[in-house]
């Protein structure tokens, strides 16, 4: 009844979709978000929610198409970064890198947040040279240390990575990803107790 009168009311959408999910009618819940996107095409968060639900149903290509269309139609750095995050989470690293590059281009070079996201995408074996190039453009100390840690970890230097993560975590203690990576670095460096401690903190901050 609420959605009949207010099809784009976020709380009503969330509660109704949860109801359908718990009663085995997830597709009906997804249809509510499809309608919301149609009613409010300017709302990026509705498209993100729809894409996540479609992906959860095993239709990742369709979900990506929703976000590609959003990025192209919105033409904003934020929309392209959303697409990049989606692609990265699903192992589409090359596509994610291209999307974040587009976001940075639209942002006129981007800020440290965007450049950190770009460097983080490159900080994997075989691409650390590009990550180091991005590292040199970042000014914010926390981002700089965390990216340095990612690069060193990928290069097989867990002790050096742990030192960099320590510096970043001191400034951003509740960053679950940084804690997780510090745990991996500690494990690879042979410090089991430290690894458990960091992974516990990561889980506490983001179960």
XYZ file of N, CA and C in Angstrom:
621
model
N 0.833 -1.206 0.000
C 0.000 0.000 0.000
C 0.866 1.253 0.000
N 1.914 1.234 0.808
C 2.827 2.392 0.829
C 3.470 2.594 -0.538
N 3.950 1.488 -1.134
C 4.662 1.604 -2.398
C 3.741 1.960 -3.555
N 2.469 1.658 -3.429
C 1.531 2.050 -4.475
C 1.471 3.565 -4.594
N 1.563 4.237 -3.436
C 1.519 5.702 -3.437
C 2.907 6.329 -3.521
N 3.903 5.623 -2.957
C 5.261 6.168 -2.904
C 6.263 5.109 -3.388
N 6.327 4.871 -4.682
C 7.160 3.785 -5.217
C 8.663 4.016 -5.084
N 9.058 5.231 -4.693
C 10.494 5.506 -4.550
C 10.867 5.845 -3.109
N 10.015 5.483 -2.165
C 10.334 5.710 -0.755
C 11.369 4.658 -0.317
N 12.620 5.075 -0.001
C 13.695 4.107 0.273
C 13.386 3.115 1.389
N 12.835 3.590 2.498
C 12.576 2.674 3.615
C 11.512 1.638 3.240
N 10.465 2.084 2.564
C 9.422 1.149 2.134
C 9.995 0.116 1.164
N 10.855 0.560 0.263
C 11.496 -0.360 -0.687
C 12.331 -1.406 0.045
N 13.128 -0.952 0.994
C 13.998 -1.867 1.728
C 13.190 -2.893 2.513
N 12.178 -2.430 3.219
C 11.389 -3.343 4.047
C 10.577 -4.327 3.208
N 10.000 -3.828 2.124
C 9.214 -4.710 1.261
C 10.121 -5.761 0.610
N 11.298 -5.331 0.138
C 12.217 -6.279 -0.492
C 12.685 -7.327 0.514
N 12.948 -6.904 1.747
C 13.334 -7.859 2.794
C 12.223 -8.875 3.039
N 11.003 -8.403 3.044
C 9.862 -9.294 3.244
C 9.805 -10.353 2.143
N 9.946 -9.899 0.901
C 9.886 -10.851 -0.212
C 11.075 -11.806 -0.182
N 12.232 -11.315 0.225
C 13.411 -12.187 0.317
C 13.196 -13.313 1.325
N 12.647 -12.953 2.470
C 12.465 -13.951 3.528
C 11.285 -14.881 3.259
N 10.452 -14.527 2.292
C 9.316 -15.399 1.977
C 9.511 -16.115 0.643
N 10.787 -16.159 0.176
C 11.094 -16.916 -1.019
C 10.640 -16.288 -2.325
N 10.438 -14.974 -2.311
C 9.994 -14.288 -3.536
C 10.941 -13.132 -3.864
N 12.226 -13.443 -3.925
C 13.241 -12.403 -4.127
C 13.046 -11.629 -5.423
N 12.620 -12.327 -6.478
C 12.455 -11.643 -7.757
C 11.400 -10.540 -7.669
N 10.372 -10.770 -6.853
C 9.359 -9.735 -6.673
C 9.965 -8.513 -5.971
N 10.858 -8.777 -5.012
C 11.560 -7.674 -4.358
C 12.431 -6.912 -5.335
N 13.099 -7.650 -6.221
C 13.943 -7.007 -7.227
C 13.101 -6.158 -8.175
N 11.908 -6.637 -8.503
C 11.018 -5.867 -9.386
C 10.657 -4.514 -8.784
N 10.577 -4.451 -7.450
C 10.296 -3.165 -6.802
C 11.407 -2.163 -7.087
N 12.661 -2.637 -7.041
C 13.788 -1.747 -7.320
C 13.840 -1.393 -8.808
N 13.431 -2.316 -9.672
C 13.367 -1.985 -11.104
C 12.383 -0.833 -11.331
N 11.249 -0.927 -10.664
C 10.247 0.124 -10.808
C 10.759 1.443 -10.246
N 11.475 1.370 -9.132
C 12.019 2.588 -8.524
C 13.011 3.264 -9.463
N 13.829 2.462 -10.152
C 14.781 3.024 -11.117
C 14.038 3.705 -12.260
N 12.947 3.085 -12.702
C 12.145 3.682 -13.770
C 11.513 4.990 -13.322
N 11.026 5.019 -12.066
C 10.356 6.204 -11.535
C 11.349 7.321 -11.203
N 12.561 6.938 -10.789
C 13.555 7.943 -10.390
C 14.901 7.612 -11.033
N 15.025 7.773 -12.339
C 16.259 7.401 -13.040
C 17.477 8.212 -12.619
N 17.220 9.342 -11.973
C 18.332 10.192 -11.531
C 18.956 9.726 -10.220
N 18.373 8.697 -9.592
C 18.859 8.215 -8.291
C 19.858 7.075 -8.502
N 21.145 7.378 -8.329
C 22.181 6.376 -8.549
C 22.102 5.236 -7.543
N 21.756 5.544 -6.299
C 21.712 4.499 -5.271
C 20.671 3.431 -5.607
N 19.563 3.802 -6.255
C 18.560 2.820 -6.664
C 19.154 1.856 -7.696
N 19.947 2.396 -8.602
C 20.551 1.550 -9.631
C 21.587 0.604 -9.020
N 22.316 1.114 -8.053
C 23.303 0.272 -7.373
C 22.606 -0.879 -6.653
N 21.529 -0.576 -5.947
C 20.794 -1.612 -5.231
C 20.227 -2.649 -6.201
N 19.685 -2.172 -7.325
C 19.150 -3.098 -8.325
C 20.263 -4.001 -8.872
N 21.405 -3.405 -9.176
C 22.519 -4.181 -9.717
C 22.991 -5.233 -8.713
N 23.071 -4.877 -7.457
C 23.516 -5.824 -6.436
C 22.551 -6.998 -6.323
N 21.268 -6.706 -6.389
C 20.274 -7.775 -6.290
C 20.317 -8.679 -7.520
N 20.467 -8.080 -8.686
C 20.549 -8.876 -9.913
C 21.799 -9.754 -9.885
N 22.916 -9.197 -9.418
C 24.153 -9.974 -9.315
C 23.997 -11.122 -8.327
N 23.316 -10.856 -7.217
C 23.101 -11.893 -6.203
C 22.275 -13.049 -6.749
N 21.485 -12.763 -7.777
C 20.677 -13.813 -8.412
C 21.471 -14.563 -9.478
N 22.771 -14.253 -9.585
C 23.628 -14.960 -10.530
C 23.692 -14.340 -11.918
N 23.145 -13.139 -12.074
C 23.134 -12.487 -13.392
C 24.127 -11.324 -13.395
N 25.408 -11.654 -13.298
C 26.432 -10.621 -13.148
C 26.573 -9.742 -14.393
N 26.454 -10.313 -15.569
C 26.566 -9.503 -16.790
C 25.430 -8.487 -16.870
N 24.225 -8.923 -16.523
C 23.088 -8.005 -16.523
C 23.286 -6.915 -15.474
N 23.798 -7.306 -14.305
C 24.043 -6.334 -13.238
C 25.069 -5.299 -13.677
N 26.138 -5.775 -14.324
C 27.152 -4.826 -14.788
C 26.572 -3.890 -15.837
N 25.731 -4.413 -16.717
C 25.116 -3.589 -17.757
C 24.297 -2.456 -17.147
N 23.644 -2.728 -16.026
C 22.870 -1.691 -15.333
C 23.780 -0.556 -14.895
N 24.946 -0.914 -14.354
C 25.868 0.104 -13.852
C 26.643 0.784 -14.978
N 26.910 0.068 -16.056
C 27.547 0.698 -17.218
C 26.627 1.766 -17.782
N 25.350 1.424 -17.917
C 24.376 2.395 -18.432
C 24.285 3.603 -17.507
N 24.328 3.348 -16.197
C 24.268 4.442 -15.233
C 25.499 5.332 -15.361
N 26.684 4.728 -15.448
C 27.911 5.510 -15.550
C 27.912 6.368 -16.806
N 27.475 5.780 -17.909
C 27.480 6.517 -19.170
C 26.436 7.628 -19.192
N 25.288 7.370 -18.596
C 24.230 8.390 -18.614
C 24.466 9.486 -17.583
N 24.985 9.132 -16.407
C 25.273 10.141 -15.390
C 26.519 10.939 -15.776
N 27.529 10.243 -16.266
C 28.756 10.918 -16.676
C 29.496 11.601 -15.540
N 29.415 11.033 -14.335
C 30.073 11.629 -13.176
C 31.180 10.711 -12.662
N 32.183 11.274 -11.992
C 33.229 10.429 -11.404
C 32.663 9.389 -10.449
N 31.662 9.785 -9.656
C 31.088 8.864 -8.676
C 30.446 7.655 -9.321
N 29.734 7.855 -10.411
C 29.061 6.743 -11.088
C 30.087 5.777 -11.684
N 31.166 6.308 -12.225
C 32.211 5.440 -12.776
C 32.965 4.711 -11.677
N 33.129 5.353 -10.525
C 33.799 4.666 -9.420
C 32.927 3.540 -8.881
N 31.623 3.754 -8.820
C 30.698 2.688 -8.407
C 30.844 1.484 -9.333
N 30.905 1.741 -10.637
C 31.077 0.658 -11.607
C 32.413 -0.049 -11.382
N 33.462 0.724 -11.150
C 34.786 0.134 -10.910
C 34.781 -0.753 -9.679
N 34.154 -0.293 -8.606
C 34.084 -1.101 -7.378
C 33.352 -2.411 -7.631
N 32.255 -2.334 -8.367
C 31.481 -3.539 -8.695
C 32.343 -4.515 -9.490
N 33.052 -4.013 -10.481
C 33.875 -4.867 -11.331
C 35.020 -5.492 -10.539
N 35.615 -4.715 -9.671
C 36.732 -5.248 -8.901
C 36.292 -6.380 -7.979
N 35.169 -6.200 -7.313
C 34.681 -7.217 -6.389
C 34.414 -8.537 -7.094
N 34.227 -8.478 -8.391
C 33.920 -9.691 -9.143
C 35.096 -10.159 -9.993
N 36.290 -9.668 -9.659
C 37.496 -10.151 -10.304
C 37.741 -9.618 -11.699
N 37.033 -8.566 -12.075
C 37.210 -7.990 -13.411
C 38.171 -6.805 -13.309
N 39.410 -7.109 -12.995
C 40.393 -6.070 -12.658
C 40.667 -5.109 -13.808
N 40.820 -5.630 -15.012
C 41.123 -4.758 -16.152
C 39.976 -3.785 -16.416
N 38.755 -4.287 -16.351
C 37.595 -3.426 -16.560
C 37.493 -2.401 -15.427
N 37.763 -2.848 -14.205
C 37.709 -1.940 -13.059
C 38.732 -0.823 -13.199
N 39.927 -1.170 -13.676
C 40.978 -0.160 -13.863
C 40.561 0.859 -14.914
N 39.957 0.386 -16.007
C 39.499 1.305 -17.056
C 38.410 2.232 -16.525
N 37.528 1.717 -15.695
C 36.436 2.527 -15.148
C 36.958 3.587 -14.184
N 37.930 3.217 -13.334
C 38.456 4.210 -12.385
C 39.267 5.263 -13.131
N 39.911 4.873 -14.222
C 40.630 5.855 -15.045
C 39.654 6.856 -15.650
N 38.493 6.367 -16.056
C 37.467 7.264 -16.596
C 36.970 8.208 -15.508
N 36.800 7.704 -14.293
C 36.367 8.551 -13.179
C 37.385 9.656 -12.923
N 38.662 9.295 -12.939
C 39.720 10.281 -12.698
C 39.765 11.315 -13.818
N 39.572 10.851 -15.037
C 39.551 11.776 -16.175
C 38.415 12.786 -16.030
N 37.226 12.300 -15.676
C 36.078 13.186 -15.513
C 36.269 14.153 -14.345
N 37.057 13.724 -13.360
C 37.298 14.567 -12.186
C 38.474 15.516 -12.392
N 38.990 15.575 -13.616
C 40.094 16.485 -13.892
C 41.383 16.094 -13.208
N 41.628 14.820 -13.095
C 42.836 14.340 -12.419
C 42.533 13.666 -11.102
N 41.357 13.934 -10.581
C 40.924 13.261 -9.355
C 41.603 13.756 -8.100
N 41.061 13.321 -6.962
C 41.649 13.645 -5.674
C 42.367 12.414 -5.140
N 42.896 12.515 -3.926
C 43.640 11.399 -3.358
C 42.775 10.153 -3.185
N 41.488 10.341 -2.920
C 40.604 9.188 -2.746
C 40.510 8.371 -4.027
N 40.310 9.054 -5.150
C 40.221 8.362 -6.433
C 41.561 7.759 -6.832
N 42.628 8.511 -6.610
C 43.939 7.985 -6.998
C 44.336 6.798 -6.121
N 43.941 6.812 -4.850
C 44.211 5.662 -3.990
C 43.466 4.438 -4.507
N 42.213 4.631 -4.904
C 41.433 3.518 -5.451
C 42.099 2.971 -6.709
N 42.628 3.865 -7.529
C 43.319 3.430 -8.736
C 44.596 2.660 -8.391
N 45.403 3.221 -7.485
C 46.633 2.546 -7.092
C 46.374 1.197 -6.458
N 45.298 1.118 -5.681
C 44.946 -0.139 -5.017
C 44.608 -1.219 -6.049
N 43.997 -0.807 -7.157
C 43.694 -1.756 -8.234
C 44.968 -2.274 -8.884
N 45.962 -1.406 -8.990
C 47.211 -1.795 -9.639
C 48.141 -2.565 -8.699
N 47.897 -2.477 -7.399
C 48.828 -3.073 -6.425
C 48.650 -4.580 -6.318
N 48.915 -5.254 -7.382
C 48.856 -6.705 -7.401
C 50.027 -7.201 -8.242
N 50.443 -8.431 -8.069
C 51.613 -8.932 -8.800
C 51.531 -8.655 -10.301
N 52.611 -8.110 -10.835
C 52.668 -7.833 -12.258
C 52.260 -6.427 -12.637
N 51.679 -5.678 -11.686
C 51.227 -4.326 -12.020
C 51.710 -3.296 -11.004
N 52.611 -3.709 -10.140
C 53.036 -2.809 -9.063
C 53.775 -1.585 -9.588
N 54.364 -1.675 -10.787
C 55.044 -0.499 -11.329
C 54.049 0.638 -11.559
N 52.857 0.303 -12.035
C 51.828 1.321 -12.242
C 51.311 1.848 -10.907
N 51.210 0.956 -9.920
C 50.779 1.391 -8.587
C 51.783 2.374 -7.999
N 53.081 2.136 -8.230
C 54.110 3.038 -7.708
C 54.039 4.400 -8.373
N 53.659 4.433 -9.637
C 53.476 5.714 -10.319
C 52.347 6.508 -9.662
N 51.267 5.810 -9.352
C 50.137 6.471 -8.694
C 50.530 6.913 -7.284
N 51.301 6.089 -6.592
C 51.737 6.399 -5.227
C 52.407 7.761 -5.160
N 53.198 8.085 -6.161
C 53.928 9.356 -6.165
C 53.012 10.569 -6.303
N 51.785 10.356 -6.735
C 50.853 11.484 -6.919
C 49.970 11.711 -5.697
N 50.008 10.810 -4.723
C 49.134 10.900 -3.549
C 49.805 11.725 -2.457
N 49.057 12.652 -1.885
C 49.575 13.532 -0.838
C 49.145 13.113 0.565
N 47.927 12.597 0.682
C 47.379 12.264 2.005
C 48.199 11.120 2.627
N 48.816 11.364 3.807
C 49.726 10.374 4.396
C 49.103 8.995 4.628
N 47.856 8.947 5.066
C 47.234 7.652 5.348
C 47.109 6.825 4.083
N 46.559 7.425 3.036
C 46.432 6.721 1.771
C 47.804 6.296 1.246
N 48.766 7.173 1.414
C 50.106 6.893 0.894
C 50.705 5.658 1.570
N 50.596 5.599 2.897
C 51.174 4.465 3.629
C 50.427 3.160 3.334
N 49.109 3.234 3.266
C 48.335 2.018 2.993
C 48.625 1.480 1.590
N 48.749 2.382 0.620
C 49.073 1.932 -0.730
C 50.500 1.387 -0.789
N 51.411 2.030 -0.071
C 52.774 1.529 -0.027
C 52.793 0.100 0.542
N 52.001 -0.128 1.580
C 51.909 -1.463 2.165
C 51.381 -2.482 1.176
N 50.351 -2.110 0.424
C 49.789 -3.028 -0.587
C 50.846 -3.397 -1.616
N 51.616 -2.398 -2.037
C 52.636 -2.641 -3.059
C 53.712 -3.577 -2.524
N 54.185 -3.308 -1.315
C 55.240 -4.134 -0.733
C 54.758 -5.566 -0.503
N 53.505 -5.709 -0.102
C 52.947 -7.049 0.099
C 52.915 -7.816 -1.220
N 52.529 -7.138 -2.287
C 52.495 -7.778 -3.594
C 53.885 -8.130 -4.097
N 54.866 -7.354 -3.648
C 56.247 -7.601 -4.070
C 56.934 -8.680 -3.243
N 56.227 -9.214 -2.243
C 56.809 -10.272 -1.432
C 57.654 -9.771 -0.277
N 57.346 -8.564 0.217
C 58.071 -7.992 1.361
C 57.080 -7.771 2.500
N 56.651 -8.841 3.189
C 55.613 -8.694 4.215
C 56.060 -7.843 5.403
N 57.336 -7.896 5.778
C 57.796 -7.081 6.908
C 57.740 -5.594 6.564
N 58.198 -5.247 5.381
C 58.100 -3.857 4.950
C 56.658 -3.410 4.838
N 55.803 -4.308 4.325
C 54.384 -3.995 4.193
C 53.765 -3.747 5.555
N 54.128 -4.561 6.534
C 53.557 -4.424 7.871
C 53.940 -3.093 8.494
N 55.160 -2.640 8.262
C 55.577 -1.341 8.772
C 54.740 -0.224 8.157
N 54.492 -0.325 6.855
C 53.676 0.686 6.185
C 52.233 0.637 6.673
N 51.700 -0.557 6.823
C 50.334 -0.683 7.334
C 50.227 -0.127 8.752
N 51.252 -0.355 9.567
C 51.256 0.190 10.932
C 51.081 1.700 10.908
N 51.825 2.354 10.013
C 51.750 3.817 9.926
C 50.356 4.264 9.491
N 49.772 3.532 8.533
C 48.434 3.889 8.071
C 47.368 3.617 9.109
N 47.506 2.480 9.816
C 46.506 2.105 10.823
C 46.522 3.057 12.018
N 47.668 3.594 12.339
C 47.718 4.571 13.437
C 46.828 5.773 13.142
N 46.734 6.127 11.877
C 45.897 7.266 11.478
C 44.452 6.848 11.211
N 44.248 5.588 10.902
C 42.909 5.099 10.526
C 42.696 3.728 11.166
N 42.541 3.688 12.485
C 42.519 2.414 13.220
C 41.325 1.520 12.949
N 40.217 2.075 12.463
C 39.030 1.250 12.236
C 38.840 0.878 10.768
N 39.912 0.962 9.988
C 39.852 0.571 8.582
C 39.982 -0.945 8.498
N 38.870 -1.615 8.218
C 38.844 -3.079 8.244
C 39.761 -3.690 7.186
N 39.805 -3.093 6.006
C 40.644 -3.640 4.940
C 42.121 -3.521 5.310
N 42.501 -2.369 5.874
C 43.899 -2.194 6.293
C 44.267 -3.209 7.372
N 43.350 -3.438 8.292
C 43.590 -4.431 9.347
C 43.735 -5.833 8.745
N 42.874 -6.140 7.805
C 42.940 -7.448 7.156
C 44.283 -7.641 6.452
N 44.695 -6.626 5.687
C 45.956 -6.736 4.960
C 47.149 -6.790 5.911
N 47.054 -6.062 7.018
C 48.111 -6.149 8.028
C 48.177 -7.561 8.597
N 47.006 -8.186 8.766
C 46.970 -9.569 9.240
C 47.641 -10.520 8.269
N 47.388 -10.314 6.967
C 48.017 -11.159 5.950
C 49.528 -10.939 5.941
N 49.945 -9.678 6.055
C 51.379 -9.369 6.076
C 52.045 -10.002 7.298
N 51.390 -9.909 8.452
C 51.945 -10.495 9.676
C 52.039 -12.014 9.538
N 51.013 -12.618 8.972
C 51.046 -14.069 8.750
C 52.224 -14.457 7.861
N 52.389 -13.725 6.756
C 53.464 -14.044 5.820
C 54.844 -13.754 6.412
N 54.879 -12.843 7.387
C 56.145 -12.534 8.043
C 56.443 -13.499 9.185
N 55.515 -14.397 9.462
C 55.725 -15.403 10.500
C 55.260 -15.016 11.880
N 54.525 -13.888 11.996
C 54.047 -13.424 13.305
C 52.577 -13.837 13.451
N 52.373 -15.055 13.917
C 51.023 -15.612 13.977
C 50.119 -14.843 14.943
N 50.645 -14.478 16.120
C 49.830 -13.772 17.110
C 49.372 -12.420 16.566
N 50.292 -11.710 15.917
C 49.926 -10.414 15.340
C 48.891 -10.600 14.233
N 49.049 -11.651 13.451
C 48.100 -11.907 12.373
C 46.695 -12.121 12.934
N 46.601 -12.939 13.964
C 45.298 -13.205 14.574
C 44.696 -11.926 15.146
N 45.530 -11.118 15.799
C 45.054 -9.865 16.387
C 44.498 -8.930 15.319
N 45.228 -8.785 14.219
C 44.782 -7.873 13.163
C 43.523 -8.397 12.473
N 43.473 -9.693 12.223
C 42.292 -10.259 11.568
C 41.065 -10.167 12.468
N 41.290 -10.292 13.782
C 40.189 -10.134 14.727
C 39.640 -8.700 14.668
N 40.567 -7.721 14.607
C 40.147 -6.320 14.521
C 39.418 -6.052 13.196
N 39.900 -6.668 12.123
C 39.235 -6.500 10.836
C 37.802 -7.024 10.900
N 37.649 -8.201 11.500
C 36.314 -8.800 11.620
C 35.412 -7.958 12.524
N 35.989 -7.410 13.571
C 35.188 -6.593 14.498
C 34.670 -5.329 13.793
N 35.504 -4.738 12.925
C 35.111 -3.516 12.245
C 34.184 -3.754 11.059
N 34.294 -4.933 10.453
C 33.441 -5.236 9.314
C 33.224 -6.741 9.196
N 32.256 -7.271 9.962
C 31.989 -8.719 9.944
C 31.757 -9.278 8.542
